[in-house]
XYZ file of N, CA and C in Angstrom:
840
model
N 293.554 -11.032 43.100
C 292.643 -11.034 43.923
C 291.074 -11.470 43.340
N 290.476 -12.459 43.729
C 288.707 -12.554 43.389
C 288.281 -12.346 43.655
N 287.256 -11.843 42.620
C 285.447 -10.845 43.635
C 285.233 -12.111 43.318
N 284.064 -13.124 43.791
C 283.315 -13.305 44.027
C 281.715 -12.753 45.541
N 280.726 -13.845 44.827
C 279.565 -13.530 45.930
C 279.635 -14.992 46.385
N 279.339 -14.375 47.682
C 278.874 -15.473 48.575
C 277.301 -15.508 49.522
N 276.579 -16.816 49.508
C 275.445 -16.250 50.080
C 275.625 -16.159 51.505
N 275.016 -14.734 51.952
C 274.693 -14.073 52.967
C 273.455 -15.114 54.044
N 272.001 -15.110 53.902
C 271.088 -16.029 53.765
C 271.046 -16.528 53.445
N 269.802 -17.477 53.973
C 269.065 -18.451 52.983
C 268.517 -17.950 52.207
N 267.764 -18.589 51.332
C 267.239 -17.686 49.711
C 265.601 -18.660 50.602
N 264.909 -17.542 50.023
C 263.393 -17.505 50.839
C 261.773 -16.814 50.095
N 261.109 -17.152 49.678
C 260.340 -17.431 49.077
C 259.281 -15.287 49.083
N 258.807 -15.031 47.903
C 258.635 -13.536 48.470
C 257.176 -13.600 48.087
N 256.483 -12.926 48.485
C 254.733 -12.997 48.658
C 254.142 -12.823 47.343
N 254.681 -12.569 46.178
C 254.445 -12.919 44.585
C 254.531 -14.084 44.412
N 255.366 -15.100 45.868
C 255.884 -16.071 44.148
C 256.920 -15.561 43.544
N 257.716 -15.509 43.988
C 259.178 -14.989 42.889
C 260.580 -16.112 45.069
N 261.644 -15.004 44.468
C 262.546 -16.022 44.905
C 263.693 -14.454 45.111
N 264.519 -14.691 47.159
C 264.891 -13.677 46.772
C 266.003 -14.403 48.101
N 267.625 -13.075 47.433
C 268.639 -14.028 48.513
C 269.180 -12.473 48.890
N 270.063 -12.282 49.892
C 271.132 -11.148 50.089
C 272.426 -12.218 49.893
N 273.625 -11.450 49.140
C 274.657 -11.776 48.852
C 275.841 -11.005 49.651
N 277.205 -11.116 49.984
C 277.587 -10.709 50.067
C 278.772 -10.867 49.361
N 279.659 -9.486 48.978
C 280.623 -9.183 47.829
C 282.149 -9.586 48.016
N 282.633 -10.901 48.265
C 284.008 -10.905 49.146
C 285.302 -10.673 48.089
N 285.872 -10.270 48.680
C 287.810 -10.226 47.682
C 288.603 -11.839 49.155
N 288.461 -12.357 48.178
C 289.698 -13.375 48.809
C 288.999 -14.002 50.007
N 287.684 -13.964 49.785
C 287.022 -14.412 50.416
C 286.847 -14.076 51.866
N 286.903 -12.528 52.096
C 286.648 -11.476 52.514
C 286.001 -9.713 52.695
N 284.856 -9.945 52.760
C 283.802 -9.763 52.586
C 284.374 -8.557 52.807
N 283.329 -8.174 51.512
C 283.813 -6.463 51.351
C 282.669 -5.135 50.563
N 281.363 -5.741 50.870
C 280.421 -4.806 50.428
C 278.603 -6.653 50.412
N 277.729 -5.813 49.921
C 276.684 -6.978 49.167
C 275.333 -6.623 48.559
N 274.869 -6.683 48.460
C 274.105 -6.870 47.205
C 272.914 -8.087 47.407
N 271.369 -8.015 47.210
C 270.527 -9.153 47.337
C 269.193 -8.709 45.435
N 269.838 -10.269 45.568
C 268.995 -10.559 44.050
C 267.705 -10.851 44.121
N 266.359 -11.038 42.940
C 265.376 -10.936 43.136
C 264.124 -11.350 42.276
N 264.499 -12.455 42.086
C 262.689 -13.055 41.081
C 261.768 -12.606 41.573
N 261.353 -11.830 40.417
C 259.625 -11.076 40.353
C 258.938 -11.793 39.198
N 258.065 -12.904 39.552
C 256.934 -13.020 38.090
C 256.433 -11.947 37.126
N 256.252 -12.208 36.741
C 255.866 -11.376 35.731
C 254.688 -11.793 34.643
N 253.961 -12.939 34.543
C 252.785 -13.117 34.202
C 253.736 -14.820 33.543
N 254.184 -15.666 32.433
C 254.434 -16.690 32.187
C 256.132 -15.755 32.620
N 257.508 -14.991 32.663
C 258.186 -14.542 33.091
C 258.938 -14.664 34.037
N 259.325 -14.641 34.309
C 260.602 -13.890 35.096
C 261.299 -12.862 35.387
N 261.198 -11.744 36.067
C 261.998 -10.993 36.031
C 262.768 -11.123 37.146
N 264.384 -10.374 37.082
C 265.401 -10.272 37.994
C 265.376 -8.767 38.747
N 266.074 -8.700 39.665
C 265.887 -7.022 40.092
C 267.675 -7.180 41.201
N 267.902 -6.463 41.293
C 268.989 -5.705 41.740
C 269.349 -4.751 43.059
N 269.300 -5.434 44.121
C 269.249 -3.813 44.992
C 269.861 -4.334 45.887
N 270.514 -3.466 47.006
C 270.942 -2.777 48.311
C 272.303 -2.974 47.739
N 272.997 -2.199 46.243
C 274.274 -3.154 46.286
C 275.391 -2.367 47.141
N 276.513 -2.121 47.300
C 276.715 -1.685 49.298
C 278.388 -2.267 48.514
N 279.515 -1.056 48.765
C 280.174 -1.610 48.955
C 281.079 -0.650 49.755
N 281.968 -2.003 50.632
C 282.017 -0.795 51.868
C 283.209 -0.639 52.483
N 284.439 -1.295 51.153
C 285.821 -1.420 51.479
C 286.347 -2.128 50.425
N 287.835 -1.084 50.075
C 288.087 -0.666 49.043
C 287.248 0.194 47.183
N 286.589 1.141 47.755
C 285.984 1.102 46.765
C 286.167 1.429 45.251
N 286.310 1.857 44.514
C 286.508 2.097 43.108
C 288.313 1.272 41.992
N 287.148 0.451 43.038
C 288.975 -1.401 42.814
C 287.779 -1.163 41.509
N 286.629 -1.805 40.717
C 285.203 -2.559 40.560
C 284.988 -3.085 41.370
N 284.850 -2.996 42.535
C 284.593 -4.387 43.291
C 283.299 -4.595 42.730
N 282.201 -2.494 42.703
C 280.366 -2.848 42.916
C 280.060 -3.193 41.048
N 281.449 -2.800 40.124
C 281.195 -3.536 38.312
C 281.217 -5.927 38.520
N 282.075 -6.048 39.571
C 281.702 -7.624 39.070
C 280.813 -8.322 39.900
N 280.462 -7.578 41.613
C 279.241 -7.660 42.229
C 277.337 -7.959 41.181
N 277.964 -6.688 40.335
C 275.703 -6.679 39.697
C 276.426 -7.401 38.277
N 277.462 -7.711 38.478
C 277.853 -9.033 36.863
C 277.975 -9.773 37.381
N 277.996 -10.626 38.470
C 277.429 -12.008 38.995
C 276.006 -12.496 39.319
N 275.589 -11.057 39.841
C 273.831 -11.294 40.348
C 273.247 -11.310 39.689
N 273.747 -10.522 38.016
C 273.358 -11.161 36.855
C 273.193 -12.429 36.263
N 274.556 -13.027 36.430
C 274.668 -14.635 36.628
C 273.478 -15.315 37.190
N 273.525 -14.880 39.109
C 272.990 -15.983 39.568
C 270.878 -15.644 38.770
N 270.529 -14.226 38.633
C 268.764 -14.326 38.094
C 269.532 -14.471 37.091
N 270.146 -15.679 36.002
C 270.225 -16.514 35.254
C 270.290 -17.087 34.839
N 270.997 -17.377 36.345
C 270.069 -18.953 36.275
C 269.711 -19.674 36.964
N 268.311 -17.983 37.747
C 267.121 -18.895 38.203
C 265.828 -18.270 37.153
N 266.098 -18.037 35.960
C 265.665 -18.458 34.344
C 264.928 -17.020 34.806
N 265.712 -16.272 34.787
C 264.481 -14.253 34.871
C 265.547 -13.560 33.272
N 264.592 -13.078 32.189
C 264.625 -12.355 30.739
C 265.106 -11.174 31.113
N 265.032 -10.806 32.532
C 265.243 -8.361 31.900
C 265.778 -8.521 33.646
N 266.504 -7.873 33.931
C 267.568 -7.658 34.852
C 266.887 -5.611 35.145
N 266.203 -5.336 36.567
C 266.328 -4.022 36.906
C 266.757 -3.832 38.315
N 267.037 -3.223 37.793
C 268.126 -1.946 39.011
C 267.680 -0.671 39.524
N 266.998 -0.609 41.227
C 266.875 0.211 41.881
C 267.406 1.222 43.284
N 267.910 2.338 42.623
C 268.513 3.203 43.214
C 268.959 3.994 43.358
N 268.778 4.567 45.000
C 268.709 5.640 45.228
C 269.101 6.924 44.455
N 267.962 7.826 44.675
C 268.753 9.795 44.196
C 270.479 9.602 44.717
N 270.785 9.088 45.699
C 271.817 9.583 46.513
C 272.842 9.156 45.685
N 273.243 7.645 45.112
C 273.999 6.932 44.600
C 274.781 7.653 43.311
N 274.932 8.187 43.260
C 275.062 8.414 41.211
C 276.439 7.711 41.194
N 277.116 7.393 42.225
C 278.356 7.052 41.659
C 277.200 5.063 40.854
N 277.045 3.799 41.750
C 276.229 3.919 41.703
C 275.016 3.509 39.598
N 274.561 5.084 39.490
C 273.632 5.023 38.448
C 275.116 5.392 36.925
N 275.717 5.722 38.028
C 277.142 5.243 36.810
C 277.229 4.637 36.124
N 277.629 3.874 37.137
C 277.798 2.220 37.150
C 276.790 1.023 36.506
N 275.703 1.638 36.300
C 274.329 1.046 35.311
C 274.779 1.358 34.870
N 274.797 2.615 33.625
C 275.457 2.712 32.458
C 275.763 2.607 32.008
N 276.348 2.099 32.649
C 278.843 1.448 32.150
C 277.976 0.203 31.882
N 277.389 -0.141 32.374
C 277.352 -1.878 31.937
C 276.018 -2.144 31.299
N 275.733 -1.254 31.227
C 274.007 -1.803 29.810
C 272.810 -1.444 30.563
N 272.969 0.007 31.345
C 271.255 -0.288 32.199
C 271.200 1.105 31.203
N 269.019 0.809 31.667
C 269.067 2.735 30.494
C 268.141 2.880 31.894
N 268.266 4.465 31.819
C 266.785 4.648 33.011
C 265.885 3.628 32.517
N 264.615 3.348 32.962
C 263.492 3.262 33.338
C 262.276 4.426 33.166
N 262.789 4.253 34.157
C 262.240 5.050 35.519
C 262.029 6.124 36.929
N 261.770 7.017 36.497
C 262.053 7.457 38.670
C 260.421 7.368 39.852
N 260.956 6.909 40.852
C 259.949 7.333 41.549
C 260.022 8.747 42.618
N 259.536 9.531 42.532
C 258.173 10.484 43.411
C 257.909 11.486 44.184
N 258.571 11.487 46.521
C 257.163 11.992 46.666
C 256.810 12.421 47.185
N 256.152 12.861 47.525
C 255.925 14.607 48.737
C 255.460 14.166 49.583
N 255.510 15.114 50.712
C 254.855 15.274 51.977
C 253.878 15.869 52.209
N 252.277 15.300 52.184
C 250.987 16.328 51.962
C 250.788 17.487 53.371
N 250.259 18.215 53.473
C 250.228 18.782 54.400
C 249.180 19.700 54.528
N 248.786 20.559 53.467
C 247.733 21.336 53.412
C 246.278 20.743 51.905
N 244.967 20.170 52.520
C 244.533 19.696 50.746
C 244.849 20.862 49.941
N 244.555 20.498 48.359
C 245.080 21.771 47.319
C 243.473 22.101 47.479
N 243.546 23.569 46.259
C 241.948 23.823 46.034
C 242.404 22.694 45.204
N 240.520 22.786 44.497
C 240.192 22.134 42.914
C 239.474 23.473 42.367
N 239.600 23.294 40.940
C 239.011 24.399 40.088
C 237.368 24.409 40.327
N 236.592 25.384 40.023
C 235.711 25.446 40.421
C 234.724 24.408 39.465
N 234.096 23.345 40.070
C 233.381 22.791 39.309
C 233.854 21.271 38.777
N 235.396 20.570 39.778
C 235.287 20.350 39.672
C 234.997 19.219 40.449
N 234.856 17.445 40.105
C 233.748 16.778 40.738
C 234.630 15.439 40.860
N 234.213 14.191 41.388
C 235.458 13.197 41.618
C 234.209 12.233 41.561
N 233.932 11.436 40.706
C 233.609 10.328 41.094
C 233.361 8.882 41.034
N 233.864 7.492 42.004
C 233.774 6.950 42.433
C 233.710 5.002 40.578
N 234.388 5.058 40.549
C 234.784 3.991 39.190
C 234.068 2.678 39.715
N 232.414 2.416 39.879
C 231.349 1.232 39.880
C 232.470 0.091 39.440
N 232.081 -0.826 39.584
C 231.700 -2.643 39.058
C 230.863 -2.005 37.923
N 230.720 -1.586 37.757
C 229.796 -1.357 35.961
C 231.072 -1.247 35.219
N 231.648 -0.204 35.818
C 232.422 1.224 35.018
C 234.031 0.123 35.076
N 234.463 -0.779 35.933
C 235.608 -0.622 36.067
C 235.936 -1.704 34.733
N 235.389 -2.763 33.704
C 235.838 -3.342 32.988
C 236.272 -2.508 31.947
N 235.223 -1.111 31.535
C 235.857 -0.577 30.710
C 237.108 -0.089 31.205
N 237.405 0.708 31.677
C 238.393 1.653 32.735
C 239.664 0.895 33.243
N 239.486 -0.471 33.153
C 240.601 -0.985 33.439
C 241.090 -1.285 32.375
N 240.600 -1.151 30.777
C 241.362 -1.821 29.907
C 241.758 -0.215 29.166
N 240.894 0.954 29.024
C 242.082 2.043 29.633
C 243.377 1.584 30.027
N 243.584 1.673 31.079
C 244.791 1.494 32.117
C 245.518 0.751 31.451
N 244.758 -0.852 31.579
C 246.354 -1.239 30.326
C 247.073 -0.640 29.611
N 245.967 -0.095 28.662
C 246.163 -0.002 27.162
C 247.041 1.887 27.283
N 247.018 2.287 28.390
C 247.778 3.198 28.795
C 248.977 3.241 29.373
N 249.323 2.175 29.890
C 250.697 1.319 30.775
C 251.201 0.920 29.582
N 250.544 -0.500 29.150
C 251.376 -0.897 27.642
C 252.052 0.224 27.020
N 251.234 1.421 26.834
C 252.310 2.114 25.440
C 252.806 2.976 26.617
N 253.320 3.031 27.670
C 255.002 3.627 28.703
C 255.098 2.547 28.930
N 254.889 0.945 29.271
C 256.162 0.107 29.237
C 257.288 0.068 27.560
N 256.012 -0.078 26.747
C 256.663 -0.374 25.890
C 258.198 0.861 25.423
N 257.427 2.461 25.238
C 258.270 3.608 25.353
C 259.340 3.221 26.426
N 259.844 2.383 27.614
C 260.384 1.769 28.055
C 261.611 1.643 27.639
N 261.075 0.670 26.936
C 262.065 -0.149 26.292
C 261.550 -2.262 26.493
N 260.956 -2.246 26.705
C 260.676 -3.669 26.686
C 259.568 -3.954 25.297
N 259.856 -4.972 25.710
C 259.231 -5.673 24.116
C 258.157 -6.061 23.916
N 257.227 -6.062 23.174
C 255.757 -6.658 23.573
C 255.236 -7.442 24.150
N 255.801 -8.747 24.680
C 255.401 -9.904 25.016
C 255.512 -8.523 27.116
N 256.995 -9.060 26.536
C 257.340 -8.646 28.305
C 255.872 -7.972 28.967
N 255.827 -6.560 27.650
C 255.486 -5.592 29.021
C 253.253 -5.494 28.897
N 252.936 -6.983 28.237
C 252.210 -7.226 27.993
C 251.715 -8.187 29.828
N 252.927 -8.519 29.714
C 252.803 -10.261 31.657
C 252.740 -8.849 32.094
N 253.518 -8.261 31.980
C 254.054 -7.193 33.816
C 252.565 -6.079 33.678
N 251.750 -5.851 32.225
C 250.982 -5.217 32.505
C 249.772 -6.114 33.337
N 249.803 -7.205 32.435
C 248.591 -8.028 33.002
C 248.546 -8.459 34.342
N 250.415 -9.005 34.878
C 250.505 -9.586 36.066
C 250.444 -8.440 37.466
N 250.482 -7.338 37.136
C 250.562 -5.917 37.734
C 249.153 -5.704 38.172
N 248.596 -5.475 37.141
C 246.949 -5.136 37.067
C 246.329 -6.285 37.947
N 246.565 -7.803 37.941
C 246.022 -8.620 38.753
C 246.519 -8.925 40.574
N 247.865 -8.508 40.651
C 248.050 -8.266 41.689
C 247.904 -7.176 42.885
N 247.434 -6.377 41.900
C 247.587 -5.144 42.858
C 245.250 -4.764 42.949
N 244.186 -5.325 42.085
C 243.035 -4.835 42.036
C 242.764 -6.523 41.824
N 243.039 -6.805 42.810
C 242.738 -8.584 42.995
C 240.625 -8.148 43.100
N 240.354 -7.617 43.865
C 238.899 -7.325 43.836
C 238.495 -6.388 42.427
N 239.093 -5.920 41.743
C 238.593 -4.643 40.902
C 238.598 -4.351 41.574
N 236.893 -3.809 41.708
C 236.571 -1.601 41.748
C 235.779 -2.423 43.529
N 236.150 -3.298 44.011
C 236.362 -3.269 45.340
C 237.274 -3.735 45.991
N 237.946 -3.793 45.579
C 239.500 -3.716 46.083
C 240.165 -2.531 47.656
N 240.057 -3.360 49.262
C 240.434 -2.562 49.444
C 241.484 -1.350 49.104
N 241.533 -0.819 50.446
C 242.620 0.418 49.712
C 243.119 0.747 48.698
N 241.570 0.902 47.536
C 242.005 2.062 46.480
C 240.511 2.634 46.298
N 241.135 3.840 45.692
C 240.427 4.979 45.466
C 240.469 4.721 43.766
N 239.513 4.750 42.878
C 239.462 4.917 41.899
C 238.532 5.301 41.902
N 238.847 7.073 40.728
C 238.537 7.635 40.505
C 237.564 8.691 39.239
N 236.738 8.575 38.525
C 237.142 9.766 37.194
C 236.231 11.090 37.467
N 237.182 12.584 37.190
C 236.878 13.523 36.970
C 235.938 14.331 36.142
N 235.042 15.000 36.620
C 234.159 15.245 35.692
C 234.709 16.846 36.256
N 233.532 17.550 34.394
C 233.739 18.506 34.747
C 232.137 19.367 34.760
N 231.447 20.653 33.876
C 230.392 20.730 34.301
C 229.591 19.793 33.312
N 229.938 19.216 32.106
C 229.275 18.512 31.127
C 229.316 17.082 31.904
N 229.094 15.828 31.391
C 228.660 14.039 32.184
C 229.657 13.651 31.280
N 230.855 14.628 30.742
C 231.531 13.301 29.778
C 233.257 13.158 30.697
N 233.564 12.454 31.163
C 234.998 12.568 32.063
C 236.200 12.875 31.721
N 236.982 13.764 32.137
C 237.905 14.113 32.119
C 239.162 13.623 31.947
N 239.322 12.416 33.463
C 240.436 11.885 33.247
C 239.850 11.207 34.440
N 241.455 9.815 34.886
C 240.818 8.856 35.961
C 241.754 8.878 36.622
N 242.075 8.314 37.491
C 242.559 7.643 38.982
C 242.337 6.726 39.317
N 243.305 6.318 39.814
C 243.886 5.240 40.525
C 244.366 5.229 41.987
N 244.751 5.295 42.960
C 245.838 5.284 44.016
C 244.957 4.664 45.140
N 246.565 3.800 45.290
C 246.528 2.738 46.696
C 247.150 3.914 48.197
N 246.230 3.666 48.618
C 245.729 4.884 50.099
C 247.465 3.876 50.861
N 247.524 2.643 51.091
C 248.583 2.370 52.002
C 249.358 0.525 51.228
N 250.602 1.874 49.663
C 250.971 0.269 48.847
C 251.619 -0.328 50.311
N 252.633 0.884 50.987
C 253.717 -0.214 52.374
C 253.959 0.690 53.131
N 254.341 0.585 54.049
C 254.930 1.530 55.198
C 256.528 1.900 54.752
N 256.215 3.547 55.660
C 257.747 3.950 55.796
C 258.540 3.196 57.182
N 259.696 3.296 56.715
C 260.334 3.763 57.882
C 260.254 3.435 59.382
N 258.617 4.555 59.280
C 258.778 5.368 60.426
C 257.293 4.268 61.062
N 257.147 3.339 60.347
C 255.778 3.374 60.336
C 254.396 3.356 59.276
N 254.962 4.957 59.253
C 252.989 5.784 58.544
C 253.223 5.675 57.015
N 252.153 4.924 56.518
C 251.791 4.813 55.654
C 251.951 5.094 54.506
N 252.709 4.550 52.746
C 253.250 5.131 51.880
C 251.530 4.997 51.709
N 251.083 6.531 50.411
C 250.456 6.453 49.634
C 251.503 6.041 48.214
N 250.270 5.940 47.233
C 250.743 5.904 45.638
C 250.225 5.752 44.441
N 250.364 6.755 43.696
C 249.180 7.269 42.529
C 249.393 6.132 41.613
N 249.193 4.850 41.052
C 249.130 4.466 40.129
C 248.917 4.622 39.173
N 247.643 5.078 38.575
C 247.214 5.473 37.536
C 246.836 7.515 37.652
N 247.118 8.294 36.480
C 246.693 9.047 36.582
C 246.715 9.345 34.839
N 245.179 9.250 35.082
C 245.126 9.649 33.013
C 244.021 10.695 32.402
N 245.117 11.744 31.543
C 243.806 12.965 31.530
C 243.216 11.691 29.747
N 241.512 11.628 29.222
C 241.310 11.527 28.223
C 241.588 12.502 26.852
N 242.306 11.782 26.437
C 242.493 12.515 25.065
C 242.226 13.789 24.232
N 240.760 13.900 24.503
C 240.394 15.297 23.910
C 240.057 16.260 25.163
N 240.638 16.318 26.318
C 240.620 17.013 26.936
C 242.356 17.646 27.741
N 243.136 17.133 26.431
C 244.567 17.575 27.404
C 245.123 18.657 27.376
N 246.301 19.199 28.263
C 246.940 20.235 27.945
C 245.651 21.582 28.510
N 244.948 20.734 29.702
C 244.124 22.090 29.680
C 244.031 22.010 31.520
N 245.086 21.593 32.562
C 245.396 21.607 33.493
C 244.693 20.275 34.460
N 244.374 19.253 33.437
C 243.329 18.124 33.990
C 244.043 17.415 34.637
N 245.079 16.889 34.979
C 245.915 16.136 35.422
C 246.800 16.783 36.568
N 246.810 18.263 37.121
C 246.815 19.186 38.159
C 245.804 18.648 39.680
N 244.348 17.695 38.177
C 243.958 18.997 39.353
C 242.989 16.928 39.141
N 243.707 16.497 37.999
C 243.282 14.494 39.555
C 244.805 14.544 40.643
N 246.377 15.229 40.741
C 246.698 15.636 41.691
C 246.180 15.454 43.050
N 245.706 17.170 42.308
C 244.794 17.842 43.671
C 243.857 16.523 44.647
N 243.438 15.712 43.291
C 242.536 14.344 43.935
C 243.036 13.250 44.722
N 244.446 13.073 43.891
C 244.505 12.299 44.869
C 244.695 12.633 46.519
N 246.094 13.941 46.429
C 246.109 14.654 47.955
C 245.341 14.207 48.887
N 244.038 14.949 48.256
C 242.545 15.378 49.093
C 242.485 13.974 49.425
N 242.253 12.794 48.588
C 242.217 11.358 49.877
C 242.535 10.989 50.339
N 244.179 11.098 50.023
C 245.389 10.723 51.328
C 244.948 11.170 52.167
N 245.501 12.373 52.233
C 245.029 13.735 53.499
C 243.553 13.384 54.511
N 242.557 12.734 53.756
C 240.801 12.598 54.310
C 241.224 11.174 54.723
N 241.886 10.359 54.407
C 242.870 9.215 54.769
C 243.273 9.223 55.915
N 244.011 10.680 56.403
C 244.672 10.357 57.084
C 246.010 10.355 56.582
N 246.549 10.163 55.627
C 248.088 9.452 55.250
C 248.643 10.826 54.452
N 250.105 11.544 54.854
C 251.041 12.210 54.282
C 251.644 12.079 53.691
N 251.738 11.287 52.877
C 252.887 10.807 52.228
C 252.626 9.912 50.837
N 253.133 11.012 50.154
C 252.457 10.463 48.627
C 253.434 10.075 47.734
N 253.343 9.079 46.756
C 254.823 8.497 45.939
C 254.004 8.254 44.689
N 254.818 7.952 43.485
C 253.846 7.838 42.017
C 255.734 7.808 41.441
N 255.381 6.840 40.342
C 256.108 6.287 39.051
C 256.034 7.200 38.112
N 257.232 7.285 37.276
C 256.374 7.824 36.250
C 257.959 8.132 35.517
N 257.708 7.325 33.964
C 258.683 6.482 33.269
C 259.383 8.145 32.370
N 261.174 7.492 32.292
C 262.221 9.104 32.479
C 261.184 9.971 31.191
N 260.809 8.878 29.861
C 261.250 9.461 28.923
C 259.796 10.763 28.594
N 258.668 10.724 30.320
C 257.013 11.065 30.190
C 258.238 13.112 30.684
N 258.467 14.097 30.168
C 259.238 15.127 30.887
C 258.040 15.819 30.820
N 256.477 15.683 29.828
C 255.940 16.807 30.726
C 254.926 16.052 31.991
N 255.554 15.066 32.402
C 254.247 14.813 33.648
C 255.908 14.984 34.470
N 256.970 14.457 34.310
C 257.946 15.271 35.248
C 258.390 16.445 35.261
N 257.696 17.609 34.647
C 257.537 18.929 35.440
C 256.450 19.009 35.868
N 255.488 18.589 35.734
C 254.509 18.237 36.240
C 254.359 18.420 37.873
N 255.080 17.153 38.059
C 255.300 16.705 39.467
C 256.517 17.340 39.928
N 257.428 18.228 38.851
C 258.038 18.704 40.470
C 257.377 20.415 40.343
N 256.385 20.085 39.412
C 256.715 21.904 39.568
C 254.928 21.758 40.750
N 254.140 20.790 41.138
C 253.577 19.984 42.863
C 254.257 20.038 44.023
N 256.307 19.401 43.587
C 256.509 19.812 45.011
C 257.202 18.185 45.065
N 256.767 17.564 44.133
C 257.441 15.640 43.993
C 259.420 15.973 43.570
N 259.770 15.068 44.493
C 261.377 15.196 44.380
C 261.478 13.847 44.308
N 262.989 13.610 43.945
C 263.726 11.901 43.054
C 263.411 11.451 44.649
N 263.318 10.610 44.438
C 263.966 9.277 45.878
C 264.585 8.215 44.596
N 264.057 7.551 43.994
C 264.395 6.628 43.329
C 264.998 6.596 41.533
N 265.946 6.174 40.987
C 265.706 5.822 39.796
C 266.079 4.131 39.630
N 265.110 3.760 38.363
C 265.109 1.923 37.775
C 266.005 1.761 37.195
N 266.913 1.003 36.645
C 267.392 1.278 35.791
C 267.401 -0.673 34.891
N 266.997 -0.147 33.363
C 266.877 -2.335 33.483
C 267.589 -2.585 31.990
N 267.918 -4.067 32.081
C 268.170 -3.904 30.697
C 267.143 -5.682 30.780
N 267.658 -5.979 29.854
C 267.159 -7.981 29.109
C 268.498 -8.708 29.106
N 268.095 -9.450 30.054
C 269.599 -10.274 30.539
C 269.214 -11.708 29.274
N 270.144 -11.602 27.676
C 270.389 -12.209 26.957
C 271.125 -13.702 27.367
């Protein structure tokens, strides 16, 4: 039997300037599943994504494996240098397949349903990051993001390309970007304890409700280990509820065990895991 990919729909451009296409996984010409390939510009590079992988007929016969390998070839042909697979937490078989094919878990998506504004510690206050402070804050945010990207397995060029592209895309008007909350946390003194970047509507959920996203939560080096990360998350949740948003999500790199424990203790649950590898 021969397993191949066959286009299910026309190739279409993405809003970010990439390309995407949905494919059928076929055995001897008969559809048995499907997947989607997407090429995403990251600076001067293209990154590939495999999503929506499903096998609905003849599971356990290696059809998902062959489909994923064929998708990698498509992405190589599109000029992608790396591939990520975004896999739902419930899809244990797909996660095992990713590991078998040489993918490494890079990050987790976690989400929480918000109901009641959390209390903040006495003396904790938040101030908006304005245009004058924005360049210094952006440099700090990029440096922290680069560190996490490198720790997740990306090379220096890949990490810098992704960091530059992501910040340019998500903060096109800097501190004045609409739908964004940029805050610094202060205690009794004038020294900032940490910072928060919150997108109040990253995308819509299936029911049409907005999903907010914590883009950055960073505690200053001199003030770590004192619960300020928990306070910053409290600020994020309060900002969401003030804007009428009841669902908040975040990415956490898989090697950041301290952050994972914090988010779990706050009630965030894993919804997806992202696995990746270079396309050599």
